[in-house]
PDB file of C-alpha atoms in Angstrom:
ATOM      1  CA  MET A   1     155.500 148.757 152.138  1.00 48.00           C
ATOM      2  CA  GLN A   2     156.374 148.177 148.526  1.00 52.00           C
ATOM      3  CA  LEU A   3     160.172 147.814 149.148  1.00 46.00           C
ATOM      4  CA  SER A   4     159.882 145.259 152.047  1.00 52.00           C
ATOM      5  CA  LYS A   5     157.975 143.050 149.536  1.00 51.00           C
ATOM      6  CA  ILE A   6     160.366 143.426 146.981  1.00 47.00           C
ATOM      7  CA  GLY A   7     163.079 142.764 149.695  1.00 43.00           C
ATOM      8  CA  ALA A   8     161.212 139.585 150.767  1.00 43.00           C
ATOM      9  CA  ILE A   9     160.976 138.330 147.197  1.00 45.00           C
ATOM     10  CA  LEU A  10     164.496 138.810 146.462  1.00 40.00           C
ATOM     11  CA  LEU A  11     165.328 136.845 149.676  1.00 37.00           C
ATOM     12  CA  GLY A  12     163.236 134.113 148.761  1.00 43.00           C
ATOM     13  CA  ILE A  13     164.787 133.743 145.398  1.00 40.00           C
ATOM     14  CA  SER A  14     168.312 133.958 147.017  1.00 40.00           C
ATOM     15  CA  ILE A  15     167.620 131.200 149.457  1.00 36.00           C
ATOM     16  CA  ILE A  16     166.146 129.049 146.422  1.00 35.00           C
ATOM     17  CA  VAL A  17     169.119 129.486 144.237  1.00 35.00           C
ATOM     18  CA  ALA A  18     171.501 128.751 147.187  1.00 35.00           C
ATOM     19  CA  CYS A  19     169.578 125.537 147.967  1.00 37.00           C
ATOM     20  CA  ASP A  20     169.898 124.258 144.257  1.00 40.00           C
ATOM     21  CA  LYS A  21     172.978 121.963 144.002  1.00 46.00           C
ATOM     22  CA  GLY A  22     174.063 123.658 140.695  1.00 47.00           C
ATOM     23  CA  ASP A  23     176.550 120.743 140.123  1.00 65.00           C
ATOM     24  CA  ASP A  24     177.330 119.338 136.555  1.00 78.00           C
ATOM     25  CA  TYR A  25     177.655 115.730 137.846  1.00 90.00           C
ATOM     26  CA  ASN A  26     176.021 112.994 135.667  1.00 95.00           C
ATOM     27  CA  TYR A  27     173.457 110.669 136.715  1.00 95.00           C
ATOM     28  CA  VAL A  28     173.950 106.797 136.022  1.00 95.00           C
ATOM     29  CA  LYS A  29     170.430 105.545 135.360  1.00 94.00           C
ATOM     30  CA  PRO A  30     169.531 101.874 136.290  1.00 95.00           C
ATOM     31  CA  GLY A  31     169.514  99.243 133.375  1.00 95.00           C
ATOM     32  CA  GLU A  32     166.291  97.534 132.246  1.00 96.00           C
ATOM     33  CA  TYR A  33     167.406  94.247 133.780  1.00 97.00           C
ATOM     34  CA  LEU A  34     168.136  95.491 136.978  1.00 97.00           C
ATOM     35  CA  PRO A  35     165.791  98.434 137.388  1.00 97.00           C
ATOM     36  CA  ALA A  36     167.130  99.929 140.754  1.00 97.00           C
ATOM     37  CA  TYR A  37     165.409 103.206 140.823  1.00 97.00           C
ATOM     38  CA  PRO A  38     165.283 104.711 144.278  1.00 96.00           C
ATOM     39  CA  GLY A  39     162.328 103.568 146.357  1.00 97.00           C
ATOM     40  CA  SER A  40     162.180 100.039 144.605  1.00 98.00           C
ATOM     41  CA  TYR A  41     162.514  96.995 146.449  1.00 98.00           C
ATOM     42  CA  TRP A  42     162.498  93.108 146.237  1.00 98.00           C
ATOM     43  CA  ASP A  43     161.457  90.457 148.590  1.00 97.00           C
ATOM     44  CA  TYR A  44     163.330  87.079 148.366  1.00 97.00           C
ATOM     45  CA  SER A  45     162.533  83.637 149.676  1.00 96.00           C
ATOM     46  CA  ASP A  46     165.193  83.857 152.248  1.00 96.00           C
ATOM     47  CA  GLY A  47     163.514  86.470 154.057  1.00 96.00           C
ATOM     48  CA  SER A  48     165.778  89.202 152.662  1.00 96.00           C
ATOM     49  CA  ARG A  49     164.432  92.602 151.344  1.00 97.00           C
ATOM     50  CA  VAL A  50     166.729  94.321 148.971  1.00 97.00           C
ATOM     51  CA  ARG A  51     166.097  98.047 148.538  1.00 97.00           C
ATOM     52  CA  ALA A  52     167.030 100.636 146.052  1.00 97.00           C
ATOM     53  CA  THR A  53     167.871 103.974 147.877  1.00 94.00           C
ATOM     54  CA  ASP A  54     168.709 107.443 146.600  1.00 94.00           C
ATOM     55  CA  TYR A  55     171.145 108.566 144.187  1.00 96.00           C
ATOM     56  CA  GLU A  56     174.626 109.079 145.709  1.00 96.00           C
ATOM     57  CA  LEU A  57     177.642 110.871 144.348  1.00 97.00           C
ATOM     58  CA  HIS A  58     180.374 108.379 144.073  1.00 95.00           C
ATOM     59  CA  SER A  59     183.779 107.717 142.318  1.00 92.00           C
ATOM     60  CA  TYR A  60     186.344 105.108 142.763  1.00 89.00           C
ATOM     61  CA  ARG A  61     190.279 104.512 142.104  1.00 85.00           C
ATOM     62  CA  ILE A  62     190.416 103.184 138.544  1.00 82.00           C
ATOM     63  CA  SER A  63     193.629 100.926 138.929  1.00 77.00           C
ATOM     64  CA  THR A  64     196.541  99.891 141.052  1.00 73.00           C
ATOM     65  CA  THR A  65     198.838 101.696 138.536  1.00 78.00           C
ATOM     66  CA  SER A  66     197.273 105.027 138.732  1.00 77.00           C
ATOM     67  CA  PRO A  67     196.419 107.335 141.597  1.00 82.00           C
ATOM     68  CA  ASP A  68     193.434 108.838 139.503  1.00 86.00           C
ATOM     69  CA  ASN A  69     189.636 108.298 140.404  1.00 88.00           C
ATOM     70  CA  SER A  70     186.877 107.954 137.958  1.00 90.00           C
ATOM     71  CA  GLU A  71     184.769 110.967 137.324  1.00 93.00           C
ATOM     72  CA  SER A  72     182.392 111.640 140.194  1.00 95.00           C
ATOM     73  CA  CYS A  73     178.591 110.811 139.173  1.00 96.00           C
ATOM     74  CA  TYR A  74     175.545 110.096 140.816  1.00 97.00           C
ATOM     75  CA  VAL A  75     174.548 106.547 141.197  1.00 96.00           C
ATOM     76  CA  PRO A  76     171.766 104.595 142.822  1.00 96.00           C
ATOM     77  CA  VAL A  77     172.569 102.641 145.953  1.00 96.00           C
ATOM     78  CA  TRP A  78     171.296  99.075 145.531  1.00 96.00           C
ATOM     79  CA  ASP A  79     171.532  96.597 148.210  1.00 94.00           C
ATOM     80  CA  GLY A  80     173.941  98.847 150.005  1.00 93.00           C
ATOM     81  CA  LYS A  81     176.223  98.989 146.764  1.00 95.00           C
ATOM     82  CA  TYR A  82     177.209 101.684 144.394  1.00 96.00           C
ATOM     83  CA  LEU A  83     175.376 100.549 141.059  1.00 96.00           C
ATOM     84  CA  TYR A  84     176.635 101.556 137.724  1.00 95.00           C
ATOM     85  CA  LYS A  85     173.859 100.200 135.599  1.00 95.00           C
ATOM     86  CA  TYR A  86     174.903  96.766 135.474  1.00 96.00           C
ATOM     87  CA  SER A  87     178.036  96.754 137.576  1.00 95.00           C
ATOM     88  CA  VAL A  88     178.635  97.434 141.456  1.00 95.00           C
ATOM     89  CA  TYR A  89     181.611  98.869 142.918  1.00 92.00           C
ATOM     90  CA  GLN A  90     183.646  96.125 144.912  1.00 86.00           C
ATOM     91  CA  GLN A  91     186.369  98.033 146.450  1.00 80.00           C
ATOM     92  CA  SER A  92     189.316  96.646 144.530  1.00 77.00           C
ATOM     93  CA  THR A  93     191.944  98.404 142.667  1.00 72.00           C
ATOM     94  CA  ILE A  94     192.557  95.398 140.275  1.00 80.00           C
ATOM     95  CA  TYR A  95     188.676  94.923 139.522  1.00 83.00           C
ATOM     96  CA  PRO A  96     186.886  97.928 141.053  1.00 87.00           C
ATOM     97  CA  MET A  97     183.827  97.180 139.146  1.00 88.00           C
ATOM     98  CA  ARG A  98     182.178  93.677 139.023  1.00 92.00           C
ATOM     99  CA  LYS A  99     179.827  93.318 136.075  1.00 94.00           C
ATOM    100  CA  LEU A 100     176.956  91.649 137.073  1.00 95.00           C
ATOM    101  CA  LEU A 101     175.226  91.056 133.714  1.00 95.00           C
ATOM    102  CA  VAL A 102     175.541  92.643 130.144  1.00 93.00           C
ATOM    103  CA  GLY A 103     171.682  92.335 129.242  1.00 90.00           C
ATOM    104  CA  SER A 104     172.355  91.850 125.571  1.00 82.00           C
ATOM    105  CA  GLY A 105     172.809  88.188 125.146  1.00 76.00           C
ATOM    106  CA  THR A 106     175.673  85.884 124.997  1.00 79.00           C
ATOM    107  CA  SER A 107     178.919  87.590 126.581  1.00 90.00           C
ATOM    108  CA  THR A 108     181.612  86.207 128.855  1.00 92.00           C
ATOM    109  CA  TRP A 109     183.753  88.472 131.113  1.00 93.00           C
ATOM    110  CA  ILE A 110     186.163  88.570 134.005  1.00 91.00           C
ATOM    111  CA  VAL A 111     185.031  89.687 137.585  1.00 90.00           C
ATOM    112  CA  GLU A 112     188.118  88.829 139.470  1.00 88.00           C
ATOM    113  CA  GLU A 113     191.174  86.752 139.993  1.00 86.00           C
ATOM    114  CA  ASN A 114     192.818  84.898 142.659  1.00 82.00           C
ATOM    115  CA  ASN A 115     195.917  82.991 142.745  1.00 84.00           C
ATOM    116  CA  ASN A 116     196.025  83.265 138.981  1.00 85.00           C
ATOM    117  CA  VAL A 117     192.640  81.538 138.682  1.00 87.00           C
ATOM    118  CA  LYS A 118     190.141  84.020 136.857  1.00 91.00           C
ATOM    119  CA  LEU A 119     186.480  83.869 137.875  1.00 92.00           C
ATOM    120  CA  LYS A 120     184.285  84.573 135.031  1.00 94.00           C
ATOM    121  CA  ARG A 121     180.676  85.267 134.242  1.00 95.00           C
ATOM    122  CA  HIS A 122     178.879  84.067 131.201  1.00 95.00           C
ATOM    123  CA  GLU A 123     175.324  85.556 130.099  1.00 96.00           C
ATOM    124  CA  ILE A 124     172.765  83.869 127.814  1.00 95.00           C
ATOM    125  CA  HIS A 125     169.339  85.282 126.884  1.00 95.00           C
ATOM    126  CA  LEU A 126     166.428  83.148 127.535  1.00 95.00           C
ATOM    127  CA  ASP A 127     162.990  83.562 126.252  1.00 94.00           C
ATOM    128  CA  SER A 128     161.216  82.784 129.196  1.00 95.00           C
ATOM    129  CA  LEU A 129     161.419  81.638 132.863  1.00 95.00           C
ATOM    130  CA  GLU A 130     158.736  80.055 134.757  1.00 95.00           C
ATOM    131  CA  MET A 131     158.471  81.095 138.561  1.00 93.00           C
ATOM    132  CA  PRO A 132     155.796  78.619 140.242  1.00 89.00           C
ATOM    133  CA  THR A 133     156.132  80.587 143.508  1.00 84.00           C
ATOM    134  CA  LEU A 134     154.644  83.652 141.754  1.00 90.00           C
ATOM    135  CA  ASP A 135     152.411  81.833 139.494  1.00 93.00           C
ATOM    136  CA  THR A 136     154.090  83.747 136.864  1.00 95.00           C
ATOM    137  CA  VAL A 137     156.212  83.545 133.521  1.00 96.00           C
ATOM    138  CA  PHE A 138     158.730  85.977 133.053  1.00 96.00           C
ATOM    139  CA  TYR A 139     159.785  86.962 129.430  1.00 95.00           C
ATOM    140  CA  ASP A 140     163.174  88.335 128.164  1.00 94.00           C
ATOM    141  CA  VAL A 141     165.610  86.901 130.894  1.00 96.00           C
ATOM    142  CA  CYS A 142     169.074  87.088 131.261  1.00 96.00           C
ATOM    143  CA  GLN A 143     170.886  83.962 132.660  1.00 96.00           C
ATOM    144  CA  VAL A 144     174.357  84.632 134.294  1.00 96.00           C
ATOM    145  CA  THR A 145     176.738  81.987 135.149  1.00 95.00           C
ATOM    146  CA  GLU A 146     179.749  82.508 137.347  1.00 94.00           C
ATOM    147  CA  TYR A 147     182.458  80.015 137.204  1.00 94.00           C
ATOM    148  CA  GLN A 148     186.126  79.321 137.612  1.00 91.00           C
ATOM    149  CA  GLU A 149     187.991  79.440 134.186  1.00 89.00           C
ATOM    150  CA  ILE A 150     189.633  76.297 134.642  1.00 86.00           C
ATOM    151  CA  PHE A 151     186.157  74.372 134.651  1.00 85.00           C
ATOM    152  CA  ASP A 152     183.608  74.003 131.950  1.00 78.00           C
ATOM    153  CA  PHE A 153     180.648  76.330 133.165  1.00 78.00           C
ATOM    154  CA  THR A 154     178.039  74.203 131.720  1.00 79.00           C
ATOM    155  CA  ASP A 155     178.512  71.583 134.374  1.00 78.00           C
ATOM    156  CA  HIS A 156     180.798  73.092 137.083  1.00 86.00           C
ATOM    157  CA  TRP A 157     179.790  76.601 138.185  1.00 93.00           C
ATOM    158  CA  ASN A 158     179.691  78.250 141.279  1.00 92.00           C
ATOM    159  CA  LEU A 159     176.483  80.608 140.908  1.00 94.00           C
ATOM    160  CA  ARG A 160     173.803  81.245 138.657  1.00 96.00           C
ATOM    161  CA  GLU A 161     171.522  84.247 138.439  1.00 97.00           C
ATOM    162  CA  TYR A 162     168.369  85.277 136.543  1.00 97.00           C
ATOM    163  CA  TYR A 163     167.289  88.840 135.665  1.00 97.00           C
ATOM    164  CA  ALA A 164     163.994  89.614 134.106  1.00 96.00           C
ATOM    165  CA  LYS A 165     163.552  92.949 132.055  1.00 95.00           C
ATOM    166  CA  ASN A 166     161.941  95.757 133.961  1.00 96.00           C
ATOM    167  CA  VAL A 167     162.036  93.323 136.965  1.00 97.00           C
ATOM    168  CA  GLY A 168     165.186  92.576 137.977  1.00 97.00           C
ATOM    169  CA  LEU A 169     166.857  89.597 140.102  1.00 97.00           C
ATOM    170  CA  LEU A 170     164.440  86.703 139.927  1.00 97.00           C
ATOM    171  CA  ARG A 171     166.516  83.708 141.292  1.00 97.00           C
ATOM    172  CA  VAL A 172     170.150  82.688 142.633  1.00 97.00           C
ATOM    173  CA  GLU A 173     171.202  79.335 142.303  1.00 95.00           C
ATOM    174  CA  VAL A 174     174.548  78.071 143.853  1.00 95.00           C
ATOM    175  CA  ASN A 175     176.651  74.917 143.129  1.00 92.00           C
ATOM    176  CA  ASN A 176     179.558  73.137 144.220  1.00 88.00           C
ATOM    177  CA  PRO A 177     181.810  72.937 140.950  1.00 82.00           C
ATOM    178  CA  TYR A 178     183.924  70.134 142.836  1.00 81.00           C
ATOM    179  CA  ASP A 179     181.006  67.516 143.304  1.00 80.00           C
ATOM    180  CA  THR A 180     178.166  66.024 141.362  1.00 76.00           C
ATOM    181  CA  LEU A 181     175.247  67.181 143.768  1.00 81.00           C
ATOM    182  CA  ASP A 182     172.340  69.225 142.317  1.00 86.00           C
ATOM    183  CA  PHE A 183     172.460  72.936 142.633  1.00 89.00           C
ATOM    184  CA  VAL A 184     170.538  74.555 145.496  1.00 93.00           C
ATOM    185  CA  VAL A 185     168.118  77.496 144.880  1.00 92.00           C
ATOM    186  CA  GLN A 186     169.454  80.209 147.323  1.00 94.00           C
ATOM    187  CA  LYS A 187     166.789  82.564 146.913  1.00 95.00           C
ATOM    188  CA  GLU A 188     163.783  83.460 144.702  1.00 96.00           C
ATOM    189  CA  LEU A 189     161.773  86.546 144.200  1.00 97.00           C
ATOM    190  CA  ARG A 190     158.475  86.584 146.009  1.00 96.00           C
ATOM    191  CA  ALA A 191     157.181  90.249 145.594  1.00 95.00           C
ATOM    192  CA  PHE A 192     158.735  93.278 144.192  1.00 96.00           C
ATOM    193  CA  TYR A 193     158.118  96.883 143.603  1.00 97.00           C
ATOM    194  CA  ILE A 194     159.782  99.194 140.924  1.00 97.00           C
ATOM    195  CA  ASN A 195     159.489 102.843 141.391  1.00 96.00           C
ATOM    196  CA  ASN A 196     160.023 104.368 138.259  1.00 87.00           C
TER     197      ASN A 196
END
């Protein structure tokens, strides 16, 4: 009888050990301006709900000149995209990662290039942003403007996004850089839940 109890205990331990992943892969945690912890969600004025699902093991081809892939790591899946803190994988061997924001103030970077025209993003830090629809003022906000390099981004931009610390994407504005019409608010945050 005693032997069968010991056997059952050893069997249980072996099952637990076998179910343990036992891998050495790193986890890329979400950044504070895009806290896409699995289980989090954001509801927007256009009727969309953006979700952050589980961590998934992912790697990507680093460049067109090399057959090598990046190291595999676990990243959260946010809005169906692999999220590397503030960048999303965009299935391109020229610009495999699309950096959405930096989160530290004034920065400019290239996100893609078409027909020798570079698409850039420029980030500035705002002290606050009022959201009348939520009757809330958000503090520590990053404003990211996407524009074609051939234009001055202050007047001729394509897209403007606002990210709040510990909240995520607040608002998206779109603009036609070729005319003088006012920009359009594509979507604004209505409700959110951060599962951290």
